[in-house]
Coordinates of C-alpha atoms in Angstrom, one line a residue:
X6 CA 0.0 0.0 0.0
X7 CA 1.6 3.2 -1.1
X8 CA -1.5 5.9 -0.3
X9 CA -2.4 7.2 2.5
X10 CA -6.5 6.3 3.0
X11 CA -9.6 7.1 4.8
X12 CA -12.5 6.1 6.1
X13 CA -12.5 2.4 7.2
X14 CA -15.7 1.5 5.8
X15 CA -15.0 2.2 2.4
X16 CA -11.4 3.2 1.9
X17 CA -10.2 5.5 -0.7
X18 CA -7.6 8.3 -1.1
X19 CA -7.2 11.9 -0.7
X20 CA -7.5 11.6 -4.5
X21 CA -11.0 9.7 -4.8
X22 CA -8.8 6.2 -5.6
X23 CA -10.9 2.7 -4.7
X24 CA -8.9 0.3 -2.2
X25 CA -8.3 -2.6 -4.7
X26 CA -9.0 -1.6 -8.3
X27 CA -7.0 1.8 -7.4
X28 CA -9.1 3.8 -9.5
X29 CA -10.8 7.0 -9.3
X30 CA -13.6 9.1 -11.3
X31 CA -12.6 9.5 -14.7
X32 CA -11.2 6.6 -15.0
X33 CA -13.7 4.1 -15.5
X34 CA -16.4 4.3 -18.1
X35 CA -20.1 3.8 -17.7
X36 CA -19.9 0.8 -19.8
X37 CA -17.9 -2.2 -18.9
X38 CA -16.6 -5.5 -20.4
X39 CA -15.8 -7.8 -17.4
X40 CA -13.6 -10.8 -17.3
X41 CA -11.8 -12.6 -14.9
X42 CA -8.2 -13.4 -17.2
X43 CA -5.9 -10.3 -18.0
X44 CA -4.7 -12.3 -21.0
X45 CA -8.1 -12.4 -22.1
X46 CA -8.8 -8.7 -21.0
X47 CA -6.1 -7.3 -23.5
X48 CA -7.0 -9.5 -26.2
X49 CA -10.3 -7.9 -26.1
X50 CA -9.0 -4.5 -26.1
X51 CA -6.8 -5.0 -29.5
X52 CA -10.6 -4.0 -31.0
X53 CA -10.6 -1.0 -29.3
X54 CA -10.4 2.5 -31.5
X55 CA -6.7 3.1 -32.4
X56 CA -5.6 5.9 -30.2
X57 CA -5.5 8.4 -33.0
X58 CA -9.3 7.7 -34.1
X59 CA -10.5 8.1 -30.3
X60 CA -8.5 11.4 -30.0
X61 CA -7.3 10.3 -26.3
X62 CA -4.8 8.4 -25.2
X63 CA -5.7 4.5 -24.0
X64 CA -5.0 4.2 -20.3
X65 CA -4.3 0.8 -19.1
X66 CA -3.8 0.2 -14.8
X67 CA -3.0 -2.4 -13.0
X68 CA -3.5 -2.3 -9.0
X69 CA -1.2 -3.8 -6.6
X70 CA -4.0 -6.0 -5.8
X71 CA -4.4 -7.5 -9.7
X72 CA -6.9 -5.6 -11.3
X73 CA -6.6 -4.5 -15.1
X74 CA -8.5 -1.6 -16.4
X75 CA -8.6 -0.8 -20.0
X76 CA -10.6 2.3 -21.1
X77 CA -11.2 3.7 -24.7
X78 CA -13.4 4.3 -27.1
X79 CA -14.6 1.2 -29.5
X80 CA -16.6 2.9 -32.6
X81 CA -16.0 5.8 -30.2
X82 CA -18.1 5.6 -27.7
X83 CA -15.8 5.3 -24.5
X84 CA -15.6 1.0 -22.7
X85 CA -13.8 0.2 -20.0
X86 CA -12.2 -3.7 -19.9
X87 CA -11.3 -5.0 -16.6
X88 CA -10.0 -8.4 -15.6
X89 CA -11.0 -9.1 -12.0
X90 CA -9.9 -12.6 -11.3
X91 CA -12.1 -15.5 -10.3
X92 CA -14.7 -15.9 -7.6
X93 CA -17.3 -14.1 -5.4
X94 CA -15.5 -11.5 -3.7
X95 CA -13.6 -10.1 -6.3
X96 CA -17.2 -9.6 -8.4
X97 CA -18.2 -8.1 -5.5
X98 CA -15.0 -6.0 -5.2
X99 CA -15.4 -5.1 -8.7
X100 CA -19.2 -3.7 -8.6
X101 CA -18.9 -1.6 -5.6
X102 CA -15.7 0.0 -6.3
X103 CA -16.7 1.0 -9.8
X104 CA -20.3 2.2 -8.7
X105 CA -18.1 4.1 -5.9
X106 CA -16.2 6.1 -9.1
X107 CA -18.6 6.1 -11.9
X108 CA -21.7 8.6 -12.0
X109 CA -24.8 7.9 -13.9
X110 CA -26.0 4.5 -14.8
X111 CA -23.4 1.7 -15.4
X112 CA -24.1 -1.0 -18.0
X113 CA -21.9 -4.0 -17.4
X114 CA -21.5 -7.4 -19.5
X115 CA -19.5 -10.3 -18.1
X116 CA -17.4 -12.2 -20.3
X117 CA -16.3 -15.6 -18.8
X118 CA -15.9 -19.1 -18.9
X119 CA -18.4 -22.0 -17.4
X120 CA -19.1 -25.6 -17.0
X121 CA -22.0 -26.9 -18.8
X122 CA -24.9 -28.9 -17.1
X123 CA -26.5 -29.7 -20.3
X124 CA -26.2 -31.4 -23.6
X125 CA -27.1 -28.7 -25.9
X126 CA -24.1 -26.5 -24.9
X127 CA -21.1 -28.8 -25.7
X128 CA -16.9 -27.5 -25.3
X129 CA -17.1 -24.0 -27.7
X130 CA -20.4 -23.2 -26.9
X131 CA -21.7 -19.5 -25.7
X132 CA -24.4 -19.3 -22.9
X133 CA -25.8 -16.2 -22.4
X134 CA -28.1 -16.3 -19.4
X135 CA -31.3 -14.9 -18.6
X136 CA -30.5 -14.4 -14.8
X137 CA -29.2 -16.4 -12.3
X138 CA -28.4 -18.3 -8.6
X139 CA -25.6 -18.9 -6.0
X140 CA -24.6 -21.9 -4.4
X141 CA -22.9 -21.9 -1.1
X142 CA -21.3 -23.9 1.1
X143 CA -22.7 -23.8 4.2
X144 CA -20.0 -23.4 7.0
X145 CA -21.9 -24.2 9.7
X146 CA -23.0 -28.1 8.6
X147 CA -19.0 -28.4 8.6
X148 CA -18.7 -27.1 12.1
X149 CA -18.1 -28.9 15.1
X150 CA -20.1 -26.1 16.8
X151 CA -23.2 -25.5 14.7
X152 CA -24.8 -22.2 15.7
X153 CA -28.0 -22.7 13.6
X154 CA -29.3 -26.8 14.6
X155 CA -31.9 -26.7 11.5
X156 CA -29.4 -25.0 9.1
X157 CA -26.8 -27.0 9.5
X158 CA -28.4 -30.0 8.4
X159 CA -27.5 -29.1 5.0
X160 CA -24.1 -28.9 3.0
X161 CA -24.9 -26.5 0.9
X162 CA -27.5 -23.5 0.5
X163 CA -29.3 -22.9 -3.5
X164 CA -30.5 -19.1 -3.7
X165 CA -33.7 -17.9 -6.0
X166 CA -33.3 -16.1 -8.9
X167 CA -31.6 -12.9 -10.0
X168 CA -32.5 -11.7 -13.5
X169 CA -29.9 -9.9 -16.4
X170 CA -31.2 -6.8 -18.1
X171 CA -34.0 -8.3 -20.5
X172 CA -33.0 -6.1 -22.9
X173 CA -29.3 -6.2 -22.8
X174 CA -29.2 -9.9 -22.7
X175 CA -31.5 -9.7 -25.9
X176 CA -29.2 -7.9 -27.9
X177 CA -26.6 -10.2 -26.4
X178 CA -27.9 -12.9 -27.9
X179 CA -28.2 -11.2 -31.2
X180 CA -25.0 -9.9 -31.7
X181 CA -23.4 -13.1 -30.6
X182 CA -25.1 -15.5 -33.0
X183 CA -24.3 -13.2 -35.6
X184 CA -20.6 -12.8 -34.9
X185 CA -20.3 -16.6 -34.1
X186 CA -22.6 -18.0 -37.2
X187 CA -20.0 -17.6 -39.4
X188 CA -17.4 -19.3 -37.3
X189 CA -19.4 -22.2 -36.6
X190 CA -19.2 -22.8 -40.7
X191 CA -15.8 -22.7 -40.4
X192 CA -14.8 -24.8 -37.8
X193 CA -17.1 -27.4 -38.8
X194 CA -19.3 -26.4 -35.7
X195 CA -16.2 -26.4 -33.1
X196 CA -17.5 -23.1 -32.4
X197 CA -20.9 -22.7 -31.0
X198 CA -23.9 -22.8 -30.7
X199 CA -25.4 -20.2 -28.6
X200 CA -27.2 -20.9 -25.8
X201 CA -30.2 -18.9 -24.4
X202 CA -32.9 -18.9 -22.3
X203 CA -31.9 -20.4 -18.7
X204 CA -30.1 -19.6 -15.7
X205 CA -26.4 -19.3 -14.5
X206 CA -25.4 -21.0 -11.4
X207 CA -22.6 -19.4 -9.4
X208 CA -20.7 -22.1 -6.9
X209 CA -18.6 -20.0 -4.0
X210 CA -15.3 -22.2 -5.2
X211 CA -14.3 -24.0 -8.3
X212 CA -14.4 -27.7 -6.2
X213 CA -17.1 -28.3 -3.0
X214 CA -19.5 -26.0 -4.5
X215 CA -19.4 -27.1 -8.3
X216 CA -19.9 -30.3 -6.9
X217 CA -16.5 -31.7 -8.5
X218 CA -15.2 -35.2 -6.4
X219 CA -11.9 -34.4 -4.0
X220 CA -11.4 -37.0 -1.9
X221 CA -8.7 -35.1 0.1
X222 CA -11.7 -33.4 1.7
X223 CA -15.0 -33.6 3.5
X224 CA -17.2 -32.0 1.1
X225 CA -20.6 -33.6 1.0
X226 CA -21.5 -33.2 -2.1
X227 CA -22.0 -35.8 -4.4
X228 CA -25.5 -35.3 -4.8
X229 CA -25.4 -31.6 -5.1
X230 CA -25.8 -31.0 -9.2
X231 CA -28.4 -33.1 -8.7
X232 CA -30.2 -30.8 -6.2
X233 CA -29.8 -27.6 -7.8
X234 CA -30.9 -29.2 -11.0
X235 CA -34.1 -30.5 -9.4
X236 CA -34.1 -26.8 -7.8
X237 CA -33.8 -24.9 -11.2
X238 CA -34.3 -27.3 -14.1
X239 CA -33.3 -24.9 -16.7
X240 CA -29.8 -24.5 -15.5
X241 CA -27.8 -24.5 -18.6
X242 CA -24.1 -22.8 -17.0
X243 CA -22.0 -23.1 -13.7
X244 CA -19.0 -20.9 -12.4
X245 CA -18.3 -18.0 -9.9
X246 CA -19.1 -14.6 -10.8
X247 CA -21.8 -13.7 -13.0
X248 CA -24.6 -14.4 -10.9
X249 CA -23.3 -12.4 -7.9
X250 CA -22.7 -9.6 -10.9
X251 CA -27.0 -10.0 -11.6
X252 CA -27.6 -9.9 -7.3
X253 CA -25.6 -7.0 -6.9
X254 CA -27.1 -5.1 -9.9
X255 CA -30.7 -5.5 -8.5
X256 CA -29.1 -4.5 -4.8
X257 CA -27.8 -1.3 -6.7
X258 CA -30.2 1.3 -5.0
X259 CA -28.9 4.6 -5.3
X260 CA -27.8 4.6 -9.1
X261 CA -28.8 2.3 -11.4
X262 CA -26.5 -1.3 -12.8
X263 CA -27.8 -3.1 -16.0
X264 CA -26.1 -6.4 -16.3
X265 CA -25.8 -9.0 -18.4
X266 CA -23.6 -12.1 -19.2
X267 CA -21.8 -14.5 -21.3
X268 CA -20.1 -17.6 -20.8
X269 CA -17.6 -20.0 -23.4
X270 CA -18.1 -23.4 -22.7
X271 CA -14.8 -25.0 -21.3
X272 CA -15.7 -28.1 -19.3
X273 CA -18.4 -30.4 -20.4
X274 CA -20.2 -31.8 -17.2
X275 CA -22.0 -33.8 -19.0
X276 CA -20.1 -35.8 -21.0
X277 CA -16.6 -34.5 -19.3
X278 CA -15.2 -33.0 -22.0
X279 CA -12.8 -30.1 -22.1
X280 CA -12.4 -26.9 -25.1
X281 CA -9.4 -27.1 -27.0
X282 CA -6.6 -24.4 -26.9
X283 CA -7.1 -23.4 -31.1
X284 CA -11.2 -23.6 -30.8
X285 CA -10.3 -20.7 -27.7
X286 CA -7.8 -19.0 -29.8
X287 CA -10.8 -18.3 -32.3
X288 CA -14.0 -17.9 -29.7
X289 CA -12.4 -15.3 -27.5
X290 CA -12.0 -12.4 -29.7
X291 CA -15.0 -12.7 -31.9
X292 CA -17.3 -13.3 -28.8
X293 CA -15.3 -10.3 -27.0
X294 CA -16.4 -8.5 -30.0
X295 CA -20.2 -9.0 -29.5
X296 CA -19.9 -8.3 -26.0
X297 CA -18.6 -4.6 -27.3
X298 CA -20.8 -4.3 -29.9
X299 CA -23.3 -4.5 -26.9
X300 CA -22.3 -2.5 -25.4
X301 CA -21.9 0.6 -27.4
X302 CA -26.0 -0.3 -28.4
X303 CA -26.8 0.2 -24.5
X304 CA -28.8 3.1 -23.7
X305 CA -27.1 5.0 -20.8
X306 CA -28.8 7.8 -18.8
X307 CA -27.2 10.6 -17.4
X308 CA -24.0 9.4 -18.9
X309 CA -20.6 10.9 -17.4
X310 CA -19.0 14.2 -19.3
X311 CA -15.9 13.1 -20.6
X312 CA -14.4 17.1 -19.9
X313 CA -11.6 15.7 -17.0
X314 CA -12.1 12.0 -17.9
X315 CA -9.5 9.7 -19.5
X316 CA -11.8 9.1 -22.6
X317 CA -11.8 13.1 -23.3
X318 CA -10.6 13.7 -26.8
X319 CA -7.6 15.9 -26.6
X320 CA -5.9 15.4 -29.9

């Protein structure tokens, strides 16, 4: 830590600067591309305006703590790209701190990867969710000291429903069958198809709460796919963030988050299969592409003034 902050609740610095993205107003634009891999968070942003077409200069930061931040214009309106990492909190890290330094309403659009709990999204398939649910391990069942009797009869706890943006997740859809239609020819149908219409489950890790088998631990879970199955049939998608990205949209109160999502296909937990390296290689930066392409389409009210912003034109 190299500022000086304050205020323990939520701690920033004399300059406005959020504790672990170490950004500040200005910085971050109201529309953002989300991921979880820096790799994939710069490929992404090769199809952003070239600095001389946006008239500004890209900034690129990475905090101490990990977290990219790419903002430019693409077909100049101004997009932020940031890779967050995996899991939970750092979603949660994410939406706050960029709600703390962005005025107006935000539209945000994860773009991840997932396991797939049903046939018709196979390795190289895109899922793009209407909403989605959390899965958590419940501590308690695992405690020798239960503090809740009747709650700690169960392993693990399977939330309702939290819905995208309708209309975002619409145009989603859209733009990614278009931009992927084409590279399903080509790849002989490596490359698709898109998937629409059901829910996103969120596990709190990538093992007890996925349900995948360890025996080195006491997880309790071997019927637990099962459950949330029988809980929300339509699951089509499981991972760790973009579900806790739809619940903290809809807890947004005093400025408005529209969200949506989409996830490749990597693991098969069906028929336990795996993506290839060269079917990624191609996916990535055409679905990355649609994400943008969303993006820019979103209606934003009371979007920021770039005058003082990193997106202002100044050449």
């Amino acid at each position: 830590m190299k500022e000086t902050l304050k205020n323990a609740n939520f701690p920033q610095d004399a300059e406005g600067r959020v504790y672990h993205l170490n950004v500040k107003y200005g910085q971050v634009a109201n529309r953002i591309l989300t991921v979880g891999d820096y790799v994939r968070a710069r490929a992404i942003a090769k199809w952003l305006d070239p600095e001389e077409q946006a008239g500004h200069p890209t900034f690129i930061h990475t905090s101490q703590r990990g977290f990219l931040t790419i903002t430019g214009r693409y077909k100049g309106v101004p997009v932020t790209i940031m890779a967050i990492g995996m899991g939970n909190p750092m979603m949660d890290f994410f939406v706050r701190e960029t709600r703390a330094v962005v005025s107006g309403t935000m539209a945000i659009i994860r773009f991840g990867s997932c396991g797939s709990l049903t046939g018709r999204a196979p390795p190289g398939a895109v899922v793009v969710p209407r909403g989605g649910y959390c899965i958590r391990r419940n501590i308690d069942y695992f405690s020798d000291s239960p503090i809740n009797k009747d709650l700690a009869k169960t392993p693990y706890l399977i939330s309702g429903e939290f819905a995208a943006d309708a209309e975002m997740t619409g145009q989603l859809a859209k733009n990614m069958n278009a931009t992927l239609s084409t590279l399903a020819e080509e790849t002989d149908g490596a490359v698709g198809p898109v998937v629409t219409g059901g829910l996103n489950a969120d596990g709190c890790s990538f093992y007890s709460s996925q349900g995948r088998q360890d025996p080195s631990f006491w997880d309790d879970n071997t019927q637990l796919i099962k459950q949330a199955l029988a809980t929300h049939p339509d699951t089509d998608s499981l991972e760790m963030e973009t579900s806790m990205l739809f619940h903290l949209a809809k807890c947004s109160t005093l400025q408005k988050i529209r969200a949506a999502g989409c996830m490749q296909v990597f693991a098969d937990r069906v028929g336990n299969d795996f993506i290839r390296p060269e079917v990624v290689a191609l996916l990535e930066p055409a679905a990355g592409k649609a994400v943008l392409d969303t993006l820019v389409a979103t209606e934003i009210d009371d979007e920021m003034d770039p005058i003082g912003t990193v997106w202002e034109r100044v050449k």
